[in-house]
Amino acid sequence: MDSRYQYDWYVLRTALNKTTPQYGPCTMRPSTIPMGPARVTQELATPAGRINIFVRATSLALEKQFLPIRIPVDKGLLGYRIFLVRSDDLERFSRVRDLQDLRPLRVGQGKDWADVAVLRAAGITVIEGANYEGLFGMLTAGRFDYFSRAVDEALRELDEHRASHPQLALEPGILLHYPLPRYFFVRRDAEGAQLAQRILAGLEMMIRDGTLDQLFRRYKGKTIERANLLQRRLIQLRNPELSPETPLSRSELWYDPWRAGAPR
């Protein structure tokens, strides 16, 4: 029921459907048990676990433990970050021009999220919360200064939490970016290898025939427009957790707001 993952599962279902002629029919269903990230990881690591695939921002540890399908599901949009802040702090954030200005401010993130290592490597203080929903309350209570969210997450979350947290506001001027692909992961066993082969084949078909771009525009396009990315001040970070096998050279896999030549 978590709206954050709807697009990911549409992509997976499309990839599986496109490969039915080669691999045969299959059934896709969610776990009937709600799980946090740690439980999801544990279940996938267990041969008889309740799940055999999840989608998550990648890290070196994840790619070592599980088999990644190295096509960024959301075209790397997860690495474009805008901030949810308290409305009283909007003027304070208007003075942030670069990483040096950002460092004194505390960012909130979920416990063990892939972003934590990236932000800390940049010298940013990270406050981790154990519960995703609880992070919104932590922000409004002043436990940290901003909640860094992907472009397609922030506006939806602002709409969803405005009633319960009326102090929340979208910071309008900053765009934080670091490469952070979101992959499907499967077990490193024979079944996982076969599943990965099928999903990779389906995703490559979607790239060639334009289906992935179409889904991306359908589910992400309006939100990206609302975020006004080209009018924001870009702060670029490196990702020390990025594998050398990340397909950064394949430009068709990645969303780039400036590819059309708009100035930064």
Coordinates of C-alpha atoms in Angstrom, one line a residue:
M1 CA 0.0 0.0 0.0
D2 CA 3.1 2.3 0.1
S3 CA 2.6 4.8 -2.7
R4 CA 6.4 5.2 -3.0
Y5 CA 6.7 1.9 -4.9
Q6 CA 3.8 2.0 -7.3
Y7 CA 5.9 3.1 -10.3
D8 CA 8.6 0.4 -9.6
W9 CA 6.1 -2.4 -9.6
Y10 CA 4.6 -1.1 -12.9
V11 CA 8.0 -1.3 -14.4
L12 CA 8.6 -4.8 -13.1
R13 CA 5.2 -6.1 -14.3
T14 CA 5.9 -4.6 -17.8
A15 CA 9.3 -6.2 -18.0
L16 CA 7.9 -9.6 -17.0
N17 CA 5.0 -9.3 -19.5
K18 CA 7.3 -8.4 -22.3
T19 CA 9.3 -11.6 -21.7
T20 CA 6.4 -14.0 -21.4
P21 CA 6.9 -15.3 -25.0
Q22 CA 10.5 -16.4 -24.1
Y23 CA 10.1 -17.4 -20.4
G24 CA 6.5 -18.2 -20.0
P25 CA 3.7 -16.8 -17.8
C26 CA 4.4 -15.8 -14.2
T27 CA 2.5 -14.4 -11.2
M28 CA 3.6 -11.2 -9.4
R29 CA 2.3 -10.5 -5.9
P30 CA 3.3 -8.5 -2.9
S31 CA 4.3 -9.9 0.5
T32 CA 1.2 -10.2 2.7
I33 CA 3.4 -9.1 5.7
P34 CA 4.5 -5.5 6.2
M35 CA 8.3 -5.3 6.4
G36 CA 10.9 -2.7 7.2
P37 CA 14.1 -2.5 5.2
A38 CA 16.0 -4.7 7.6
R39 CA 13.3 -7.4 7.5
V40 CA 13.2 -7.2 3.7
T41 CA 16.9 -7.8 3.5
Q42 CA 16.7 -10.7 5.9
E43 CA 13.9 -12.4 4.0
L44 CA 15.7 -12.1 0.6
A45 CA 18.9 -13.4 2.2
T46 CA 17.1 -16.6 3.3
P47 CA 16.7 -19.3 0.6
A48 CA 13.2 -20.0 1.9
G49 CA 12.4 -16.4 2.6
R50 CA 9.0 -14.8 1.9
I51 CA 10.2 -12.7 -1.0
N52 CA 12.5 -13.2 -3.9
I53 CA 12.9 -9.7 -5.2
F54 CA 13.0 -6.1 -3.9
V55 CA 13.8 -2.7 -5.3
R56 CA 16.2 -0.4 -3.4
A57 CA 18.8 2.3 -3.8
T58 CA 22.1 0.5 -4.4
S59 CA 25.2 0.3 -2.3
L60 CA 28.4 -1.7 -2.4
A61 CA 27.2 -3.9 0.4
L62 CA 23.9 -4.7 -1.3
E63 CA 25.6 -5.5 -4.6
K64 CA 27.9 -7.9 -2.8
Q65 CA 25.1 -9.7 -0.9
F66 CA 22.5 -9.8 -3.6
L67 CA 22.4 -9.9 -7.4
P68 CA 21.6 -6.4 -8.8
I69 CA 19.9 -5.9 -12.2
R70 CA 21.9 -2.8 -13.2
I71 CA 19.3 -0.8 -15.0
P72 CA 18.2 2.2 -12.9
V73 CA 14.5 1.7 -12.5
D74 CA 13.7 5.4 -12.1
K75 CA 16.4 6.6 -14.5
G76 CA 18.5 7.8 -11.6
L77 CA 15.8 10.3 -10.5
L78 CA 16.3 9.2 -6.9
G79 CA 19.6 11.0 -6.8
Y80 CA 18.0 14.4 -7.5
R81 CA 17.0 15.7 -4.0
I82 CA 14.8 18.5 -2.9
F83 CA 14.0 19.4 0.7
L84 CA 11.0 19.3 3.0
V85 CA 11.5 21.9 5.7
R86 CA 9.6 23.8 8.3
S87 CA 7.9 26.8 6.8
D88 CA 9.5 29.1 9.4
D89 CA 13.0 28.1 8.1
L90 CA 12.4 29.0 4.4
E91 CA 14.3 32.3 4.7
R92 CA 17.2 30.4 6.4
F93 CA 17.5 28.0 3.4
S94 CA 17.3 30.9 0.9
R95 CA 20.9 31.8 2.0
V96 CA 22.3 28.3 1.2
R97 CA 24.4 28.7 -2.0
D98 CA 26.8 25.7 -1.8
L99 CA 27.9 22.7 0.2
Q100 CA 29.7 24.8 2.7
D101 CA 26.5 26.6 3.5
L102 CA 24.6 23.4 3.8
R103 CA 26.9 21.6 6.2
P104 CA 25.8 23.4 9.4
L105 CA 22.2 22.1 8.8
R106 CA 21.1 18.7 9.9
V107 CA 19.4 16.4 7.5
G108 CA 16.9 13.6 8.4
Q109 CA 17.1 10.2 6.7
G110 CA 15.8 6.7 7.4
K111 CA 18.0 4.3 9.3
D112 CA 20.6 2.7 7.0
W113 CA 19.3 4.3 3.9
A114 CA 21.8 4.4 1.1
D115 CA 21.9 8.2 1.2
V116 CA 23.3 8.3 4.8
A117 CA 26.8 7.3 3.7
V118 CA 26.7 9.8 0.8
L119 CA 25.7 12.7 3.0
R120 CA 28.1 11.9 5.8
A121 CA 31.0 11.5 3.3
A122 CA 30.2 15.1 2.2
G123 CA 30.5 16.4 5.8
I124 CA 26.7 16.7 6.4
T125 CA 25.3 15.8 9.8
V126 CA 22.6 13.0 9.4
I127 CA 19.9 12.3 12.0
E128 CA 18.5 8.8 11.3
G129 CA 15.0 7.8 12.2
A130 CA 13.9 4.2 12.6
N131 CA 10.4 4.7 11.1
Y132 CA 9.6 6.4 7.7
E133 CA 6.4 8.0 8.9
G134 CA 8.0 9.2 12.1
L135 CA 10.5 11.2 10.1
F136 CA 7.9 13.8 9.3
G137 CA 7.1 14.3 13.0
M138 CA 10.8 14.5 13.7
L139 CA 11.2 17.3 11.2
T140 CA 8.3 19.4 12.5
A141 CA 9.5 18.8 16.1
G142 CA 12.9 20.2 15.2
R143 CA 15.0 17.0 15.5
F144 CA 16.6 17.9 12.3
D145 CA 16.4 20.9 9.8
Y146 CA 15.4 19.3 6.5
F147 CA 14.2 16.0 5.1
S148 CA 16.1 15.3 1.8
R149 CA 13.7 13.6 -0.6
A150 CA 13.8 12.5 -4.3
V151 CA 12.1 14.9 -6.6
D152 CA 9.2 12.5 -7.2
E153 CA 8.9 11.9 -3.5
A154 CA 8.8 15.3 -1.9
L155 CA 5.8 16.9 -3.6
R156 CA 3.7 13.7 -3.1
E157 CA 4.7 13.4 0.5
L158 CA 4.0 17.1 1.1
D159 CA 0.5 16.6 -0.3
E160 CA 0.0 13.4 1.8
H161 CA 1.2 14.9 5.1
R162 CA 0.1 18.5 4.8
A163 CA -3.0 17.9 7.0
S164 CA -1.2 16.2 9.8
H165 CA 1.9 18.4 9.6
P166 CA 0.8 21.9 8.5
Q167 CA 4.2 23.4 9.3
L168 CA 5.8 21.4 6.4
A169 CA 6.9 23.3 3.3
L170 CA 8.9 22.6 0.1
E171 CA 12.2 24.4 -0.1
P172 CA 12.0 26.1 -3.5
G173 CA 15.7 26.9 -4.4
I174 CA 18.1 24.0 -3.8
L175 CA 18.7 20.9 -5.8
L176 CA 21.1 18.3 -4.3
H177 CA 22.4 15.7 -6.7
Y178 CA 24.5 12.5 -6.5
P179 CA 24.3 9.4 -8.6
L180 CA 22.1 6.9 -6.8
P181 CA 20.6 4.2 -9.0
R182 CA 17.6 2.2 -7.8
Y183 CA 17.9 -1.4 -8.9
F184 CA 15.9 -4.6 -8.6
F185 CA 17.8 -7.1 -6.4
V186 CA 17.4 -10.9 -6.3
R187 CA 19.1 -13.8 -4.5
R188 CA 22.5 -15.0 -5.6
D189 CA 21.3 -18.5 -6.4
A190 CA 20.1 -20.4 -9.5
E191 CA 16.6 -19.1 -9.2
G192 CA 17.8 -15.5 -8.7
A193 CA 20.1 -15.7 -11.7
Q194 CA 17.2 -16.9 -13.9
L195 CA 14.9 -14.2 -12.6
A196 CA 17.6 -11.5 -13.1
Q197 CA 18.2 -12.7 -16.7
R198 CA 14.5 -12.4 -17.4
I199 CA 14.0 -9.0 -15.8
L200 CA 17.2 -7.6 -17.5
A201 CA 15.9 -8.9 -20.9
G202 CA 12.6 -7.2 -20.3
L203 CA 14.1 -3.9 -19.2
E204 CA 16.4 -3.8 -22.2
M205 CA 13.3 -4.3 -24.4
M206 CA 11.6 -1.5 -22.7
I207 CA 14.6 0.8 -23.3
R208 CA 14.7 -0.1 -26.9
D209 CA 11.0 0.3 -27.7
G210 CA 10.6 3.4 -25.5
T211 CA 8.3 1.8 -23.0
L212 CA 10.5 2.7 -20.0
D213 CA 10.6 6.4 -21.1
Q214 CA 6.8 6.4 -21.5
L215 CA 6.2 5.0 -18.0
F216 CA 8.7 7.4 -16.6
R217 CA 7.0 10.4 -18.2
R218 CA 3.5 9.2 -17.2
Y219 CA 4.3 8.6 -13.6
K220 CA 7.1 11.2 -13.0
G221 CA 6.6 13.9 -15.6
K222 CA 4.1 16.2 -13.8
T223 CA 6.0 16.0 -10.5
I224 CA 9.3 16.9 -12.2
E225 CA 7.6 19.9 -13.8
R226 CA 6.3 21.1 -10.5
A227 CA 9.7 20.9 -8.9
N228 CA 11.2 23.6 -11.2
L229 CA 14.6 21.9 -11.3
L230 CA 16.2 24.2 -13.8
Q231 CA 15.5 27.2 -11.5
R232 CA 17.3 25.7 -8.5
R233 CA 20.8 26.1 -7.3
L234 CA 22.7 22.8 -7.9
I235 CA 24.8 21.2 -5.2
Q236 CA 26.7 18.2 -6.5
L237 CA 28.0 15.4 -4.3
R238 CA 30.0 12.3 -5.1
N239 CA 28.7 8.8 -4.1
P240 CA 31.5 6.8 -2.4
E241 CA 29.2 3.7 -2.4
L242 CA 28.9 3.6 -6.2
S243 CA 30.2 0.4 -7.8
P244 CA 32.6 0.6 -10.7
E245 CA 30.1 -1.5 -12.6
T246 CA 27.4 1.2 -12.5
P247 CA 26.4 1.8 -16.1
L248 CA 27.1 5.6 -16.0
S249 CA 28.3 5.6 -19.7
R250 CA 24.9 4.6 -21.0
S251 CA 23.3 8.0 -21.2
E252 CA 19.9 6.5 -22.3
L253 CA 19.5 5.0 -18.8
W254 CA 19.7 8.2 -16.9
Y255 CA 17.4 11.2 -16.5
D256 CA 19.3 14.5 -16.9
P257 CA 17.3 17.8 -16.6
W258 CA 20.0 19.7 -18.5
R259 CA 20.4 17.3 -21.5
A260 CA 18.4 19.7 -23.7
G261 CA 21.0 22.3 -23.1
A262 CA 19.3 24.5 -20.5
P263 CA 21.8 26.4 -18.4
R264 CA 22.7 25.3 -14.9

